[in-house]
PDB file of C-alpha atoms in Angstrom:
ATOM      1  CA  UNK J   1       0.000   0.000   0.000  1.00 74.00           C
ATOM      2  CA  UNK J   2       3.001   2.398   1.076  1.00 79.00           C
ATOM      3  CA  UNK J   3       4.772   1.669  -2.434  1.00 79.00           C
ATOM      4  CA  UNK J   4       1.739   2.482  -4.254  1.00 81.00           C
ATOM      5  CA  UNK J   5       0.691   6.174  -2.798  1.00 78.00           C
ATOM      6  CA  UNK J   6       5.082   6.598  -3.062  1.00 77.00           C
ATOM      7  CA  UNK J   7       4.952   5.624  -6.838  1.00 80.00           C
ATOM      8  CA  UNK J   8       1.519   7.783  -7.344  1.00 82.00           C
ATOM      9  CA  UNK J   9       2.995  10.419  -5.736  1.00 79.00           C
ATOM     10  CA  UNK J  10       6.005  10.380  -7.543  1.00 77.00           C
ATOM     11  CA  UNK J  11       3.997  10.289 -10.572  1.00 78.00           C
ATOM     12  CA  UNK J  12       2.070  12.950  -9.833  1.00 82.00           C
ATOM     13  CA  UNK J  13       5.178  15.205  -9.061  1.00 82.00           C
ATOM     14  CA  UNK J  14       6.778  14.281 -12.868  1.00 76.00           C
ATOM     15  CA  UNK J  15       3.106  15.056 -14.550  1.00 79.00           C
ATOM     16  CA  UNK J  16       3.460  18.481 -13.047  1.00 77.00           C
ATOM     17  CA  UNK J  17       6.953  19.398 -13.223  1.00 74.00           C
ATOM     18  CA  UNK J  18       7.108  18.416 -17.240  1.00 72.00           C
ATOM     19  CA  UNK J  19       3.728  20.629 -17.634  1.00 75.00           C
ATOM     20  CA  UNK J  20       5.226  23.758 -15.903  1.00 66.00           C
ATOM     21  CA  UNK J  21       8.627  22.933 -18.180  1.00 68.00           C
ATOM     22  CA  UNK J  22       6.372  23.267 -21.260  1.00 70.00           C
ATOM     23  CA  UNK J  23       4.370  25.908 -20.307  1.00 66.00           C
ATOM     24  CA  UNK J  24       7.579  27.719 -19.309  1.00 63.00           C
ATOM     25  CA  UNK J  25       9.700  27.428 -22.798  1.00 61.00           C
ATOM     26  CA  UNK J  26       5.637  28.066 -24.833  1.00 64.00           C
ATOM     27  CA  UNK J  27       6.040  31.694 -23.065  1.00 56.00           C
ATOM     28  CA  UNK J  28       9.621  32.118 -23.892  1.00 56.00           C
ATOM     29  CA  UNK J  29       9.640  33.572 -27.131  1.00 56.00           C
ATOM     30  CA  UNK J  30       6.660  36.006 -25.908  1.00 49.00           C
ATOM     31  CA  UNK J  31       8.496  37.194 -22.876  1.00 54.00           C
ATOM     32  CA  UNK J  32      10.911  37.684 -24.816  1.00 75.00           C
ATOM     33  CA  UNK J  33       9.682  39.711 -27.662  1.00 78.00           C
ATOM     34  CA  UNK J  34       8.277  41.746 -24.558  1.00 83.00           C
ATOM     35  CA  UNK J  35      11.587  42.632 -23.459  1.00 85.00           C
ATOM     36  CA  UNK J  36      12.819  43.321 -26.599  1.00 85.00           C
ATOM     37  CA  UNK J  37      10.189  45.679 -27.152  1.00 86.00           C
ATOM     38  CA  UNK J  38      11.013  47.607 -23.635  1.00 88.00           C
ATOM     39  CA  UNK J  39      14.483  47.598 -23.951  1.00 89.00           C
ATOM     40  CA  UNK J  40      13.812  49.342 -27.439  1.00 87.00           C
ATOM     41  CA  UNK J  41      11.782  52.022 -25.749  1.00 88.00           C
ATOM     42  CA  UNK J  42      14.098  52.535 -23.499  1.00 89.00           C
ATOM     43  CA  UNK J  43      17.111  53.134 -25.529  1.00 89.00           C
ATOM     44  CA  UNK J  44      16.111  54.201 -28.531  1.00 88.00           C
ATOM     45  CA  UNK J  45      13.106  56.035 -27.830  1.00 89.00           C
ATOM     46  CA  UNK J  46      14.248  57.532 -24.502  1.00 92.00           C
ATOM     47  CA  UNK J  47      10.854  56.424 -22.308  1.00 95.00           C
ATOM     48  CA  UNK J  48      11.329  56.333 -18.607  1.00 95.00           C
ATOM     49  CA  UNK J  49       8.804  53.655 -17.950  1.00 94.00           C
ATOM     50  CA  UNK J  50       6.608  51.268 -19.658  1.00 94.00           C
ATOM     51  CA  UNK J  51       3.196  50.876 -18.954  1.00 95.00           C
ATOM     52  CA  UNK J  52       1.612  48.274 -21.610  1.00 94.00           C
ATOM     53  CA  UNK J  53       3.019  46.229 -24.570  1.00 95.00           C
ATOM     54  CA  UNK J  54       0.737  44.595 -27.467  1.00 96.00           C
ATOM     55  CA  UNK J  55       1.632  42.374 -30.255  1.00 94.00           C
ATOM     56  CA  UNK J  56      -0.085  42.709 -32.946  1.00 96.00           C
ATOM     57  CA  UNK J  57      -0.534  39.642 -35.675  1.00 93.00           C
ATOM     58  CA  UNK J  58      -2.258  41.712 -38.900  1.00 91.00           C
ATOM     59  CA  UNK J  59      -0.916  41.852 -42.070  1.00 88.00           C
ATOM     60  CA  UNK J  60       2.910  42.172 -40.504  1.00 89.00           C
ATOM     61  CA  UNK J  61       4.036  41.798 -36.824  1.00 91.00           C
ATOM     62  CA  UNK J  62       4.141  44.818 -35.050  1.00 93.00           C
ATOM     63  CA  UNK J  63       4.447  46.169 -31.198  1.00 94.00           C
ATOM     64  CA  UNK J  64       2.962  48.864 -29.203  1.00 95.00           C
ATOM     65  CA  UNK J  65       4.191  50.509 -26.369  1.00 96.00           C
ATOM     66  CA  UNK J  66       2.561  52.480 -24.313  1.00 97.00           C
ATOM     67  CA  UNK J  67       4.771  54.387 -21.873  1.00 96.00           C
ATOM     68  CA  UNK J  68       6.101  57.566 -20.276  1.00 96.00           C
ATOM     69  CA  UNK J  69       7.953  59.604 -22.603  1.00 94.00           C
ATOM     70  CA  UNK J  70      11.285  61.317 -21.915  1.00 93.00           C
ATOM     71  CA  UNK J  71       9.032  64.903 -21.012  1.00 94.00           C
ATOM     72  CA  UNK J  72       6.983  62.978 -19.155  1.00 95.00           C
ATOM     73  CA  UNK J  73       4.091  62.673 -21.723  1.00 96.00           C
ATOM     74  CA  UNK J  74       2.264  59.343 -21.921  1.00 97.00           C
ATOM     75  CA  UNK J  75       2.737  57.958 -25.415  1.00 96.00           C
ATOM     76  CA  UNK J  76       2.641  54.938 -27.526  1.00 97.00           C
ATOM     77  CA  UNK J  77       4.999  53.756 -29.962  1.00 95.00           C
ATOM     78  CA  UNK J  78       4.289  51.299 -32.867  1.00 95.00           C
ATOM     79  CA  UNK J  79       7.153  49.334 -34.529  1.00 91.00           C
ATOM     80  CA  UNK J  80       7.949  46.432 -36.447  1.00 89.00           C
ATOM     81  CA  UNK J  81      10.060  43.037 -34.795  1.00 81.00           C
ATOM     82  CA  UNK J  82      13.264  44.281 -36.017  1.00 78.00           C
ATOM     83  CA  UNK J  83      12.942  47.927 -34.618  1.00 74.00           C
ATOM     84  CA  UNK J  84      11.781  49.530 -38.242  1.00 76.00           C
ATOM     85  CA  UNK J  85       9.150  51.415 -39.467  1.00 73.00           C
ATOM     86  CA  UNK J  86       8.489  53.615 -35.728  1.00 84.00           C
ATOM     87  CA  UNK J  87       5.441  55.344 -35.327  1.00 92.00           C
ATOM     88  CA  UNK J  88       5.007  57.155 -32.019  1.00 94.00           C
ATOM     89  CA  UNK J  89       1.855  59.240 -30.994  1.00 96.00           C
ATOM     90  CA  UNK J  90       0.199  61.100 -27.701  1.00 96.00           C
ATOM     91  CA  UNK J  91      -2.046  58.548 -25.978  1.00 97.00           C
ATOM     92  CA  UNK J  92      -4.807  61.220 -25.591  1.00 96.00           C
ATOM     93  CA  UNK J  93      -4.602  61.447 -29.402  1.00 97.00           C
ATOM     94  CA  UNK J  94      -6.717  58.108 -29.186  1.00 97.00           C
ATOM     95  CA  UNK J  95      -9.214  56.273 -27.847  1.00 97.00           C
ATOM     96  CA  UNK J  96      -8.261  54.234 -24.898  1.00 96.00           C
ATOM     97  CA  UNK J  97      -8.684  50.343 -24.458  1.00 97.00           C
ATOM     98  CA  UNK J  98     -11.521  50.800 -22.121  1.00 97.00           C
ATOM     99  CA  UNK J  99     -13.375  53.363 -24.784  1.00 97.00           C
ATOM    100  CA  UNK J 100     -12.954  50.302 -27.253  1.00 97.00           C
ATOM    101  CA  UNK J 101     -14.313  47.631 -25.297  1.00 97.00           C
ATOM    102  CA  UNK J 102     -17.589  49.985 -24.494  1.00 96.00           C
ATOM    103  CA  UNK J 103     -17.656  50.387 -28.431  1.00 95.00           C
ATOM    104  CA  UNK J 104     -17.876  46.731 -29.382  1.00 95.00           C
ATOM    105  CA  UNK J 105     -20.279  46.141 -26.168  1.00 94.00           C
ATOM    106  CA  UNK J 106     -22.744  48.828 -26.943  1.00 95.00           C
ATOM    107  CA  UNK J 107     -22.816  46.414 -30.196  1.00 93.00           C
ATOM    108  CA  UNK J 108     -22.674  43.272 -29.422  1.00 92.00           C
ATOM    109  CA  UNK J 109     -24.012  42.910 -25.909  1.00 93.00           C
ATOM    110  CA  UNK J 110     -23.533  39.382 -25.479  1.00 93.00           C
ATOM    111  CA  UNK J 111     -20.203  39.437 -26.631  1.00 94.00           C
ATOM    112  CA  UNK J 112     -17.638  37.231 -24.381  1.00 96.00           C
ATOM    113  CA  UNK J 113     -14.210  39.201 -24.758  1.00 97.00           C
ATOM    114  CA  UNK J 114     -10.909  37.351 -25.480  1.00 98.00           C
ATOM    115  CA  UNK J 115      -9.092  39.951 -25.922  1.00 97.00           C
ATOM    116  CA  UNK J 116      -8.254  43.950 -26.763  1.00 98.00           C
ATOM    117  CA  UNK J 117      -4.862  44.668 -28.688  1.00 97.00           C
ATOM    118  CA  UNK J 118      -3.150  47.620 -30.096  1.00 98.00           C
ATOM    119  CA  UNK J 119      -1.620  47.707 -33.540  1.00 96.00           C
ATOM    120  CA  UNK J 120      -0.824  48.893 -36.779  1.00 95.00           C
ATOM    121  CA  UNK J 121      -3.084  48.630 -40.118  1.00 95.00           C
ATOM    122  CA  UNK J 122      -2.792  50.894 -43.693  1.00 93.00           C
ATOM    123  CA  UNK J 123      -5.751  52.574 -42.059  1.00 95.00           C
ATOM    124  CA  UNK J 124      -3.304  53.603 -39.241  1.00 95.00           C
ATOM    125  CA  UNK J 125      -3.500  52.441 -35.764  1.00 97.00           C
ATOM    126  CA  UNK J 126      -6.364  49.932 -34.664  1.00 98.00           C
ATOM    127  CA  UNK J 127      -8.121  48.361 -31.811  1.00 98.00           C
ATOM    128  CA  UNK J 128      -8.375  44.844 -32.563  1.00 98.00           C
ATOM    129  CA  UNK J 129     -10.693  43.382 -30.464  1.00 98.00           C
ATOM    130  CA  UNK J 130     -11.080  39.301 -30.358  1.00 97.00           C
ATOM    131  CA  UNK J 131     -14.800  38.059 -28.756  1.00 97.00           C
ATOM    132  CA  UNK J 132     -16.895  35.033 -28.757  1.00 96.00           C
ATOM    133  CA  UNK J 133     -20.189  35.573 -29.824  1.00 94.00           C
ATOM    134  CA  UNK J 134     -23.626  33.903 -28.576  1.00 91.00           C
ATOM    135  CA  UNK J 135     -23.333  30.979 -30.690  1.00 93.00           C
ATOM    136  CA  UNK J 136     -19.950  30.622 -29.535  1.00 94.00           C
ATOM    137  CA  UNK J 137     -18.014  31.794 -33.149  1.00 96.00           C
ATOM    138  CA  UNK J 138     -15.053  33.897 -32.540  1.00 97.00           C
ATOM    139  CA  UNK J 139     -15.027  36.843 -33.975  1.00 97.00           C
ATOM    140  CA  UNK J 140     -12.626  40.076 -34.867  1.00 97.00           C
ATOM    141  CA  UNK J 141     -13.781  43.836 -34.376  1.00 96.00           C
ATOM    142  CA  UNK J 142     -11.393  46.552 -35.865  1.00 97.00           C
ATOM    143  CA  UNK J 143     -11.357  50.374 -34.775  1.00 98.00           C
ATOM    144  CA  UNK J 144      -9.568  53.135 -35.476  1.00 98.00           C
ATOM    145  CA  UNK J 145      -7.321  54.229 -32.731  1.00 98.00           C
ATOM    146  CA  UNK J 146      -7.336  57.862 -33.925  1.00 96.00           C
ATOM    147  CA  UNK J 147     -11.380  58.452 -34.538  1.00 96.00           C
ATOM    148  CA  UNK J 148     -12.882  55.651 -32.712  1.00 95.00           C
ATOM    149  CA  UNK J 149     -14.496  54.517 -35.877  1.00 96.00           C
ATOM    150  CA  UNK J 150     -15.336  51.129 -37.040  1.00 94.00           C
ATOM    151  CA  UNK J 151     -12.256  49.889 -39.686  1.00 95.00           C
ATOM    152  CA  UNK J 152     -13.517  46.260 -40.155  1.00 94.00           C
ATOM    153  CA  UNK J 153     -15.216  43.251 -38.853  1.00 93.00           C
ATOM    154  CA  UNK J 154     -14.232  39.220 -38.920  1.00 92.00           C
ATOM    155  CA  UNK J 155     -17.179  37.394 -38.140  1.00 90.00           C
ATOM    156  CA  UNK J 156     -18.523  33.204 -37.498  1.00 88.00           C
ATOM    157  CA  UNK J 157     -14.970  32.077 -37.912  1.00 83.00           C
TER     158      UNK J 157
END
């Protein structure tokens, strides 16, 4: 009986120690594009803190930063993996992530939100916005950072 509760037990312990070693290297290359993406703030665009990062999966890659800029404004910054192609604006310029979440709600009330994520489109910046719908289809709202006005929608995928 004592060998059997020692053999389940160590089991047990090996089931949970390889699932926290995969979950741990599946986050890697996300932590570390995070880091990246401060560190490039930081240096390049002289921000004394970081408040939010986003990575945005459109037509290419890109990151957003919101932070404090070096005169103390709050500001985002849009750029591509490999540190091209910056775009940085006044966050009051926009709408805020809140502002977009009320937008897509006032819509689509029984919406279940996945998530909210800042990034780059030809339109400009965008809200994308990633929900679950009542028959349970996920779906993608766009808006326009700038305006607040609906870009595009992905629906019943």
């Amino acid at each position: 009986m004592k060998k059997s509760v020692l053999i389940i037990s160590v089991l047990i312990i090996v089931v949970f120690s390889v699932m926290a070693i995969i979950y741990s290297n599946a986050r890697k290359p996300y932590v570390s594009t995070e880091e990246k993406a401060r560190e490039f703030v930081v240096t390049q665009l002289n921000y004394q803190s970081t408040q939010d990062i986003y990575i945005y999966h459109g037509t290419e890659t890109i990151l957003s930063v919101v932070g404090i800029n070096e005169n103390g404004e709050k500001e985002v910054a849009w750029f591509s993996e490999d540190g091209q192609s910056v775009e940085t604006r006044n966050w009051a310029d926009g709408i805020s992530k809140d502002e977009a979440k009320r937008m897509l709600l006032n819509e689509k009330p029984d919406a279940e939100l996945l998530s909210v994520t800042l990034g780059m489109e030809k339109v400009g910046p965008i809200w994308e916005l990633s929900y679950l719908d009542e028959d349970n289809h996920l779906n993608y709202y766009y808006i326009v950072w700038e305006t607040g006005d609906w870009w595009r929608k992905i629906e019943n995928l």
